[in-house]
Short mmCIF file of C-alpha atoms in Angstrom, two decimals:
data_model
loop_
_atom_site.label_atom_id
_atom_site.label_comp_id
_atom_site.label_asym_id
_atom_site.label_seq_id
_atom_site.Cartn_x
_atom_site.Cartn_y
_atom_site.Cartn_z
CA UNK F 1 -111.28 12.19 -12.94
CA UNK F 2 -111.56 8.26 -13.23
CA UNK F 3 -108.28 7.08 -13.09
CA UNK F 4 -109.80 3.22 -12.06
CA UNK F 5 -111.54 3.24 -15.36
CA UNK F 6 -111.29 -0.32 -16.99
CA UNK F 7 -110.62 -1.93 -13.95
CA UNK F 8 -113.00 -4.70 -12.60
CA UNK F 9 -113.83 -5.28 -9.08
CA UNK F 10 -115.20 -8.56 -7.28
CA UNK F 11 -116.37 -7.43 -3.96
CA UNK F 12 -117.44 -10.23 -1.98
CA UNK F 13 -117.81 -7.85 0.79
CA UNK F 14 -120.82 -6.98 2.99
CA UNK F 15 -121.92 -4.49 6.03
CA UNK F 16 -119.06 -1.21 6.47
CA UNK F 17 -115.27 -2.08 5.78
CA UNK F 18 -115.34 -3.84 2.54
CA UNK F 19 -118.64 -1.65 0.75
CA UNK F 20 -116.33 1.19 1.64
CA UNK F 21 -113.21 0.16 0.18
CA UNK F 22 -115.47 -0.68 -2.90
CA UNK F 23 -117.21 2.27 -3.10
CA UNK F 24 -114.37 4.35 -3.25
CA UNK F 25 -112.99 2.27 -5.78
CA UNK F 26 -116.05 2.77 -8.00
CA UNK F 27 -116.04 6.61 -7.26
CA UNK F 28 -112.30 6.36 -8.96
CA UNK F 29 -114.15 4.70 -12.21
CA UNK F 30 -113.66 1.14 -11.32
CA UNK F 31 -116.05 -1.04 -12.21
CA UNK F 32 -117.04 -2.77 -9.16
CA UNK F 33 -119.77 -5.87 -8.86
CA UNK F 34 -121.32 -7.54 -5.68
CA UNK F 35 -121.76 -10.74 -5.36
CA UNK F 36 -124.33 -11.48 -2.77
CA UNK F 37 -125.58 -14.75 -1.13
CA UNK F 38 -128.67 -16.29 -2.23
CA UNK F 39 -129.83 -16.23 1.98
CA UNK F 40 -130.66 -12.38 1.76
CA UNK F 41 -127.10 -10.99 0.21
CA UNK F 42 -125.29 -7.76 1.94
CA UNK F 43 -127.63 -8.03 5.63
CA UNK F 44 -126.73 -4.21 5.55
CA UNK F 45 -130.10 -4.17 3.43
CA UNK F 46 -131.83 -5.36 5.95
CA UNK F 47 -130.76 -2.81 8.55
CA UNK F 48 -133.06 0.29 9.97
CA UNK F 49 -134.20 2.66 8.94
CA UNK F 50 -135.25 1.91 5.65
CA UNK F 51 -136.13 3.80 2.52
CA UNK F 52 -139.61 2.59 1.76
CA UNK F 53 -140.41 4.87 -1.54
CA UNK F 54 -139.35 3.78 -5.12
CA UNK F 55 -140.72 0.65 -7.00
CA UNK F 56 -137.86 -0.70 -5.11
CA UNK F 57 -137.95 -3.07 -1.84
CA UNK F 58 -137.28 -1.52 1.53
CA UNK F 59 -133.84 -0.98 2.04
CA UNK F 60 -131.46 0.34 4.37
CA UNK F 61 -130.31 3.79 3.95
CA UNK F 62 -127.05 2.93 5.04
CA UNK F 63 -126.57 0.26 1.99
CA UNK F 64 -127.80 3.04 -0.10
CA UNK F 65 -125.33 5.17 0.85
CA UNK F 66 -122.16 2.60 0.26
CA UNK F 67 -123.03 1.44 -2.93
CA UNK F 68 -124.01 3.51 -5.51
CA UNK F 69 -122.15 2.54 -8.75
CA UNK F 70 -122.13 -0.67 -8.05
CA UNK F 71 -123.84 -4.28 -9.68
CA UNK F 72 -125.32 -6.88 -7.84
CA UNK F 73 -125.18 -10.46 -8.86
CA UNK F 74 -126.97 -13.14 -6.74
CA UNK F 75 -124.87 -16.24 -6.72
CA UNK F 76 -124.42 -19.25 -3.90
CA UNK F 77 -120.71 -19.92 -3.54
CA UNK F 78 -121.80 -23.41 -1.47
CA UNK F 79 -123.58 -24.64 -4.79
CA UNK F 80 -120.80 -26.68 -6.58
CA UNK F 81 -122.85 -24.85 -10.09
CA UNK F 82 -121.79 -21.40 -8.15
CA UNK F 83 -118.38 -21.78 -7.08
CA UNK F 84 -117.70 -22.90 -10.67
CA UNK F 85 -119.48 -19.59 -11.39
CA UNK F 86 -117.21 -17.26 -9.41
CA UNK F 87 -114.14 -19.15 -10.74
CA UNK F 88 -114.90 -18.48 -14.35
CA UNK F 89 -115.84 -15.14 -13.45
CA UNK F 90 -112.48 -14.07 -11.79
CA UNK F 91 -110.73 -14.61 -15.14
CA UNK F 92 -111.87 -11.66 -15.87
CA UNK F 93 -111.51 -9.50 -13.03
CA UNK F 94 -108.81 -6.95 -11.98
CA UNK F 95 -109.09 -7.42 -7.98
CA UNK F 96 -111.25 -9.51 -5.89
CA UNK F 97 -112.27 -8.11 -2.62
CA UNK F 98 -113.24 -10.61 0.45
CA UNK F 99 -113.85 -10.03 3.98
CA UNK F 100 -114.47 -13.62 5.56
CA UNK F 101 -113.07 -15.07 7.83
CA UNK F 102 -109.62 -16.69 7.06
CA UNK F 103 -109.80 -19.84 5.40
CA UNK F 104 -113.36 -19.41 4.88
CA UNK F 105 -112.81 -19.37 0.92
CA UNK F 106 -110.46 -22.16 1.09
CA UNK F 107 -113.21 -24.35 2.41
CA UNK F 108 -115.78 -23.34 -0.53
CA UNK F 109 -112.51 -24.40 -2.64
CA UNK F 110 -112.01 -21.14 -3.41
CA UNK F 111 -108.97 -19.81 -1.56
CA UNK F 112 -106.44 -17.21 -2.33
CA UNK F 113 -104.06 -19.16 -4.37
CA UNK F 114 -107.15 -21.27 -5.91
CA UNK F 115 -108.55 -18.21 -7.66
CA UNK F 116 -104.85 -16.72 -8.76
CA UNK F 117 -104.62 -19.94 -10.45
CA UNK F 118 -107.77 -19.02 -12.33
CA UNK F 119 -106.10 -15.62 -12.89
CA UNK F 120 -102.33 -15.02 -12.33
CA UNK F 121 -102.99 -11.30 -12.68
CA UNK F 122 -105.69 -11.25 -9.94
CA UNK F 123 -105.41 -9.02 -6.91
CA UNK F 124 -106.95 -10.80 -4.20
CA UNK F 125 -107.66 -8.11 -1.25
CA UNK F 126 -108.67 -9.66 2.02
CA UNK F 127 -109.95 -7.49 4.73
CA UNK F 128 -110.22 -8.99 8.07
CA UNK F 129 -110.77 -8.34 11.73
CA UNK F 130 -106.98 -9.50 12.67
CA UNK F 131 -105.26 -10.55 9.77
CA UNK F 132 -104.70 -13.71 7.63
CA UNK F 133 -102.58 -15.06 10.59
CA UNK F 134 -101.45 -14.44 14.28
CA UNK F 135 -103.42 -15.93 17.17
CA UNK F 136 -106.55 -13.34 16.86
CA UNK F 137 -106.64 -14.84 13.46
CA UNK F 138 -110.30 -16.43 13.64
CA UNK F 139 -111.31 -14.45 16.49
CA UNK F 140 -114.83 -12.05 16.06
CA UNK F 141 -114.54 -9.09 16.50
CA UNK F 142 -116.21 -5.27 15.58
CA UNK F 143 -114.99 -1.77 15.74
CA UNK F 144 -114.48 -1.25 19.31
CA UNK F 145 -112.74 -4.61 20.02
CA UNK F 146 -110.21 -3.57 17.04
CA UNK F 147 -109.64 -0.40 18.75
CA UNK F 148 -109.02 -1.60 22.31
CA UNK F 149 -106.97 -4.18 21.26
CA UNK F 150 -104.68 -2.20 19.12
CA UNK F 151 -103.94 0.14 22.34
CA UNK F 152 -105.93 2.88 20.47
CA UNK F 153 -108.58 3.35 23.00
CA UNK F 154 -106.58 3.74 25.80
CA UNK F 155 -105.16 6.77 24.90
CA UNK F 156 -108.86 8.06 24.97
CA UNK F 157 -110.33 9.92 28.59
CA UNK F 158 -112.02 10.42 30.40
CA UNK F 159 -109.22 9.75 33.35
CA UNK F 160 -111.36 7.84 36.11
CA UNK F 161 -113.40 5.70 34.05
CA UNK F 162 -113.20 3.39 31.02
CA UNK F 163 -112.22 5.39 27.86
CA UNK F 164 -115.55 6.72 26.03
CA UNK F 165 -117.16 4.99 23.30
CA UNK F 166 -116.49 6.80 19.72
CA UNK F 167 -119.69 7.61 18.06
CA UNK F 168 -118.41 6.67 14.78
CA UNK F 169 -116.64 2.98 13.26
CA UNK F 170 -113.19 3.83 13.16
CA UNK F 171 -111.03 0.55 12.52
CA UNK F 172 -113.95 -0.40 9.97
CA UNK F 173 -113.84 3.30 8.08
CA UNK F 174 -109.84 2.93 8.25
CA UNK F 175 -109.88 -0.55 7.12
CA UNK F 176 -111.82 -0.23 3.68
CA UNK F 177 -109.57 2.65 2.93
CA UNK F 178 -106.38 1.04 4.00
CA UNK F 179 -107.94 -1.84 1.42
CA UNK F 180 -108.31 0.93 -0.96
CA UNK F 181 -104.44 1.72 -0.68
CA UNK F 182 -102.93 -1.93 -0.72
CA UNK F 183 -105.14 -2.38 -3.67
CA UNK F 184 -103.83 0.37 -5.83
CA UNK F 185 -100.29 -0.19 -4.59
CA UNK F 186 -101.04 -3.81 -6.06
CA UNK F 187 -102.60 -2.91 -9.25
CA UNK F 188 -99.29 -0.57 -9.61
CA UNK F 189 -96.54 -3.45 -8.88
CA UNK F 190 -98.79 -5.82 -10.94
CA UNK F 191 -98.34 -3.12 -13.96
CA UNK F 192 -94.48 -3.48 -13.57
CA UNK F 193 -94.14 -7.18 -13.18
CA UNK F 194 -97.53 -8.40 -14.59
CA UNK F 195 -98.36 -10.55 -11.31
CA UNK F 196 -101.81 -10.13 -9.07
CA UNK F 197 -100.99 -10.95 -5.38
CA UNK F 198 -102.82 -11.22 -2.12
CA UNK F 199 -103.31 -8.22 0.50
CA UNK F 200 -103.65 -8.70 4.15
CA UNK F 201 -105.32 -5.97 5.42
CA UNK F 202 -105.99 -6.14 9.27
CA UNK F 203 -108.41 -3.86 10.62
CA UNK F 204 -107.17 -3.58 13.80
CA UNK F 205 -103.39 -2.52 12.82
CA UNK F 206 -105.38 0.00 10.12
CA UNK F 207 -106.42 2.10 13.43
CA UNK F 208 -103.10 2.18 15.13
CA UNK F 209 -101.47 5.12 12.75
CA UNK F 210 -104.63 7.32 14.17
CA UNK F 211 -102.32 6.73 17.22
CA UNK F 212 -99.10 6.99 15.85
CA UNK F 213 -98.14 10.59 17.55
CA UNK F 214 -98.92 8.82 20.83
CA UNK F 215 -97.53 5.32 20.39
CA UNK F 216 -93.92 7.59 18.96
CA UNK F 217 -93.94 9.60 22.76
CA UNK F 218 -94.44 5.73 23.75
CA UNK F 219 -91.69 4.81 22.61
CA UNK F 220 -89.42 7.75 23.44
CA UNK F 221 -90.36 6.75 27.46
CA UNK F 222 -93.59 8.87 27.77
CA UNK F 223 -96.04 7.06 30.26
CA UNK F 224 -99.16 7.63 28.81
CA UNK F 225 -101.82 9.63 31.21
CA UNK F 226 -104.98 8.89 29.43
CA UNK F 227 -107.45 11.84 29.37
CA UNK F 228 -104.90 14.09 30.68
CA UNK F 229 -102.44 13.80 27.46
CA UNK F 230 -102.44 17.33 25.65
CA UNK F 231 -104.42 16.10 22.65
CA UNK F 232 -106.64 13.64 24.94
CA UNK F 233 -108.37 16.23 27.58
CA UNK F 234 -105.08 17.66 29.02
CA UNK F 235 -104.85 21.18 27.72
CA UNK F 236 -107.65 23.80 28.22
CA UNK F 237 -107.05 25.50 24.69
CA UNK F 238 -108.22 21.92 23.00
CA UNK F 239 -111.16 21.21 24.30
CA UNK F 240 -115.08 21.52 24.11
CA UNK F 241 -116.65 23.73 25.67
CA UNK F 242 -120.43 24.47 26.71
CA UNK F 243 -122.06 27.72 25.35
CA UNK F 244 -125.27 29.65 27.31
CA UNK F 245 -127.75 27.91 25.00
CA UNK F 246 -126.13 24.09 25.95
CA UNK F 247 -124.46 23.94 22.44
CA UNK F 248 -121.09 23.42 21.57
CA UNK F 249 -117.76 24.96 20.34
CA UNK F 250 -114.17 23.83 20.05
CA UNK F 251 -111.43 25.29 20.92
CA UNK F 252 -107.94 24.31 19.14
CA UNK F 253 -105.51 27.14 20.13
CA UNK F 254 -102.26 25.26 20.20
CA UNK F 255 -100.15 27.67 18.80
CA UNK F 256 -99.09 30.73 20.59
CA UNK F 257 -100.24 33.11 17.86
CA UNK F 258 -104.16 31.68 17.58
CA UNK F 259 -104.27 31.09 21.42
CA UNK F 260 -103.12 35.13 21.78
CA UNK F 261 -105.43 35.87 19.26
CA UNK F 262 -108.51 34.02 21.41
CA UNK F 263 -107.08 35.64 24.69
CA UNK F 264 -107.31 39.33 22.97
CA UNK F 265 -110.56 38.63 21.74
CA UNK F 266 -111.68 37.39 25.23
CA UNK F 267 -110.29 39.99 27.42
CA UNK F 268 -107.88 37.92 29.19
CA UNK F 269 -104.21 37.60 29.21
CA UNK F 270 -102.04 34.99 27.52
CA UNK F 271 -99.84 33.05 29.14
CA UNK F 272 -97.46 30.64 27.43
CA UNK F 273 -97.76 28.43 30.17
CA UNK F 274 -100.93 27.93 29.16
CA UNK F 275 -100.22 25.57 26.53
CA UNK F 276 -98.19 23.44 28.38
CA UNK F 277 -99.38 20.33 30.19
CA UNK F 278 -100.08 20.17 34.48
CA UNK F 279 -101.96 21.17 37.22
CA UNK F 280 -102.61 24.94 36.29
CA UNK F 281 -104.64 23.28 33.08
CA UNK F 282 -107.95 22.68 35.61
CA UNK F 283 -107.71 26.54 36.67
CA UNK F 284 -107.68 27.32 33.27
CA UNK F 285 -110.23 24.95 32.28
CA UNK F 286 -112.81 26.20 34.74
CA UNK F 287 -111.88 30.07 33.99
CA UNK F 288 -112.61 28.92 29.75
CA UNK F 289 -115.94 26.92 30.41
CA UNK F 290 -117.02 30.51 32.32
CA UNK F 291 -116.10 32.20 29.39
CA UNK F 292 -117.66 30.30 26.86
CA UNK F 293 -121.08 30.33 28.73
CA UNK F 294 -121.54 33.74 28.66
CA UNK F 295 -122.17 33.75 25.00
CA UNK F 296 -124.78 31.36 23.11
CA UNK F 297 -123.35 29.45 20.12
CA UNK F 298 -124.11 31.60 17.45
CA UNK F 299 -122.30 34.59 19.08
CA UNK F 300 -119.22 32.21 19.00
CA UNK F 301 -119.57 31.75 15.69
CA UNK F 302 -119.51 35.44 14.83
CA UNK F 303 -116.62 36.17 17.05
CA UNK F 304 -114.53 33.19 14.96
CA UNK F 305 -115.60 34.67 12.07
CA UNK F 306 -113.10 37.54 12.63
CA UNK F 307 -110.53 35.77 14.26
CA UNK F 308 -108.06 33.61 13.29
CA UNK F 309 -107.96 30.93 16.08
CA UNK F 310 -109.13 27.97 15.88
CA UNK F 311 -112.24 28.05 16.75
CA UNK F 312 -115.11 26.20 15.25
CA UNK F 313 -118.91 24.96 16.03
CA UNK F 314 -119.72 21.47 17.06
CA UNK F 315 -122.34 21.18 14.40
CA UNK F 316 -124.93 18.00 14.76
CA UNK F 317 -124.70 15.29 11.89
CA UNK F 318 -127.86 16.95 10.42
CA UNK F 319 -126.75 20.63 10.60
CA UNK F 320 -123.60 19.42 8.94
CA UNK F 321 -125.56 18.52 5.96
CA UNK F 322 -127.10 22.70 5.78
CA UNK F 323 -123.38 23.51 6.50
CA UNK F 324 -122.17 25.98 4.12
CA UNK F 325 -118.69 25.28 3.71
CA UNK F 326 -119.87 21.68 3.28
CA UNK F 327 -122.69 22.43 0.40
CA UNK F 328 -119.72 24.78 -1.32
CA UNK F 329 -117.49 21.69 -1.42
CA UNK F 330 -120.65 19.39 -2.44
CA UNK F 331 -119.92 16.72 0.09
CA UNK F 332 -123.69 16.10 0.03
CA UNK F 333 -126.07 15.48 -2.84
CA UNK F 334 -128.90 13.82 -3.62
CA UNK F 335 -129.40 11.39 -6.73
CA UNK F 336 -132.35 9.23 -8.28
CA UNK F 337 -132.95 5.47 -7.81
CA UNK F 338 -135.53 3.28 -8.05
CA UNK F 339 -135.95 4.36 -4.57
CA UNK F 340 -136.87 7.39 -5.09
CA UNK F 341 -134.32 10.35 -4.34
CA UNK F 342 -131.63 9.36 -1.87
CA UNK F 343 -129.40 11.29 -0.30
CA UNK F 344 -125.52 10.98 -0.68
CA UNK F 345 -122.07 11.43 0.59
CA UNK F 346 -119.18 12.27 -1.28
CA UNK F 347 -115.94 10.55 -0.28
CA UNK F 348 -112.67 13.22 -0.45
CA UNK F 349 -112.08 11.53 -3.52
CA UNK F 350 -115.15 11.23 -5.16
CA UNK F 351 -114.82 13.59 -8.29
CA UNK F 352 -117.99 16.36 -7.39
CA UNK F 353 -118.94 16.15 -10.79
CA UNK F 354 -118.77 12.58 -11.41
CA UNK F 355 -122.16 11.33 -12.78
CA UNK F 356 -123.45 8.34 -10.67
CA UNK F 357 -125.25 5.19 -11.21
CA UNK F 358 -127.80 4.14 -8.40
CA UNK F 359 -127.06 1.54 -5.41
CA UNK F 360 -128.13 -1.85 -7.54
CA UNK F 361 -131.31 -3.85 -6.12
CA UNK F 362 -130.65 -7.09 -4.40
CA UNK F 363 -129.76 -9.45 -7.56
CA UNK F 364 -130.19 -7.23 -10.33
CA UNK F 365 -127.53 -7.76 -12.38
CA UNK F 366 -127.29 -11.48 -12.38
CA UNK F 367 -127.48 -12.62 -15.85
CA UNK F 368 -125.84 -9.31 -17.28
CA UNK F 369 -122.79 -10.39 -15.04
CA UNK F 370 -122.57 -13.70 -15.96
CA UNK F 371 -123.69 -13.60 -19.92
CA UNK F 372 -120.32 -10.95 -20.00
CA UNK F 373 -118.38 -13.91 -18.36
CA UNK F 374 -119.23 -16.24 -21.65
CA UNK F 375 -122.84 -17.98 -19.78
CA UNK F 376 -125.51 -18.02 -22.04
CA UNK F 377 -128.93 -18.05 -21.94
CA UNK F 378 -129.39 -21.84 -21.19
CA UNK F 379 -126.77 -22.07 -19.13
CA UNK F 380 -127.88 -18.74 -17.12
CA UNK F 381 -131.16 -21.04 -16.74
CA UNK F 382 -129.13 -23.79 -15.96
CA UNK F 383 -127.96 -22.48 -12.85
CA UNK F 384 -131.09 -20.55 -11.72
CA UNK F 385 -132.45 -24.57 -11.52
CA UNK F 386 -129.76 -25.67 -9.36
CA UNK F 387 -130.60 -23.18 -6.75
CA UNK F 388 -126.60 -21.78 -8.23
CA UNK F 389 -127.69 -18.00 -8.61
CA UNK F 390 -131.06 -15.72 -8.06
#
């Protein structure tokens, strides 16, 4: 399945949100380029750890993993030669992707409406900390600031002390595939009125709907108890619990008929009080963190294996990658590269059979990128003297 195929992608992206949203994009059968800056390009590359093997030069493993099926062009967009560059290059280009600052692009005379006028069909996708306006506007900012300051970290426990730090990027993950959406909802008005446009996507409103179930009891009157709310911490059949070898398992019985089925299995009786928020929930809490030490991890595992309850492992980031259920659904795999075999990660949409083409080197498809934009070989020299492109 490559229902992108045939269209082109600018990214102008670097680091998480943006390789994300263009990744995907090229999973889909888009054809997606990079253009980097001539100071170092995407400074993801640059990032530990490394993959050292290959004929390649060290680079991060994290770049590797965001942009397979990708091109690189090398190309300064502060060199009068190279803004002229990227101009005649969006003519032929589906979507261009950007994730400056605003107004950034306007000051390299190359805004929004300056590169629709290039290309009327152009969608221009512009992912940003806070949006394209607003008084955050040209404020910095990273994950965690996006999440506090969209009210979704304060739903988060524990109840005494500031709300934990996720171990993962949320507003950033959310934000290249909320990019991913407003682009293909683009694409499909452009197809039935034959005009690009510009989307605003704001990473900090593209981690609110992770909230949404909270912020709608918000606005029915609910005071919110952080760390205590029944999804947050408050009820002792969703939680994590410690097993007798210090591992893990979770416990989601929210329904009466999985949270019987756990009680049976357990030896204790059901109550449907249990699954209601208040006091009683420590009691309960106490009595299921005794129960789940008695057994070691792998014991749990049997015992969900024959019943139907919700009741699953807390599995390490590397034991996930040995997980069975993941391996049958091929969400990892490895592929070749000038760097040697890498390791991969599907996205949910990445078609498990789709063939891939390797993460592109730092600048190695320059002149291909430009000679298919009309440049040719004298002119491609041309600019390499001016310092335009690498």
């Amino acid at each position: 399945m490559q229902p992108l195929k045939g269209i082109k992608v600018l990214d102008l992206s670097r680091l998480l949100p943006g390789p994300l949203a263009s990744l995907v994009l090229a999973d889909l059968g888009a054809e997606v380029d990079k253009i980097e800056d001539t100071s170092g390009g995407d400074y993801l590359r640059v990032m530990p750890p490394q993959v050292h093997g290959g004929q390649a030069e060290p680079t991060s493993s994290a770049f590797l993993a965001l942009n397979r099926n990708k091109r690189s062009a090398i190309i300064d967009l502060k060199n009068p030669a190279g803004k002229e560059a990227l101009l005649r290059l969006v003519r032929r280009y589906d979507v261009v992707l950007e994730q400056f600052r605003p107004g950034v692009l306007a000051k390299l005379g190359l805004s929004h409406d300056t590169l629709r006028a290039e290309n009327p069909r152009l969608v221009v996708c512009a992912l940003t900390g806070y949006g394209q306006d607003g008084p955050l506007a040209q404020r910095a900012g990273h994950d965690l600031n996006y999440l506090a300051r969209g009210g979704v970290l304060g739903f988060q426990g524990p109840a005494d002390g500031p709300p934990t730090v996720p171990g993962f990027q949320l507003a950033d993950v959310s934000g290249g595939l909320y990019a991913v959406i407003g682009i293909m909802g683009a694409l499909m008005e452009r197809a039935r009125t034959g005009q690009g446009s510009v989307v605003d996507v704001a990473m900090i409103e593209t981690a609110m709907p992770f909230a949404i179930a909270g912020f709608g009891m918000l606005f029915g009157g609910h005071t919110t108890d952080r760390g205590n709310e029944p999804l947050g911490g408050g009820l002792a059949p969703y939680a994590t619990y410690t097993t007798k070898d210090g591992r893990a398992m979770s416990l989601a019985s929210l329904e009466p008929k999985f949270w019987l089925t756990f009680c049976a299995g357990v030896g204790i009786e059901a109550d449907m009080s249990d699954l209601a928020p208040g006091p009683h929930q420590a009691v309960l809490k106490e009595k299921l963190r005794g129960i789940f030490a008695e057994r070691t991890r792998d014991e749990w595992v049997q015992f969900a294996s024959t019943r139907d309850c919700c009741l699953e492992p807390v599995l390490s980031p590397e034991e996930a990658r040995a997980d069975a259920h993941l391996a049958a659904r091929k969400m990892f795999f490895d592929m070749p590269s000038p760097w040697g075999t890498i390791a991969q990660m599907r996205t949910p949409l990445t078609p498990a059979d789709r063939v891939h083409a390797p993460p592109p080197q730092r600048g190695e498809h320059t002149d291909a990128i430009l000679r298919e934009a009309g440049y040719d070989d004298a002119a491609v020299a041309a600019l390499r003297a001016s310092g335009a492109i690498k």
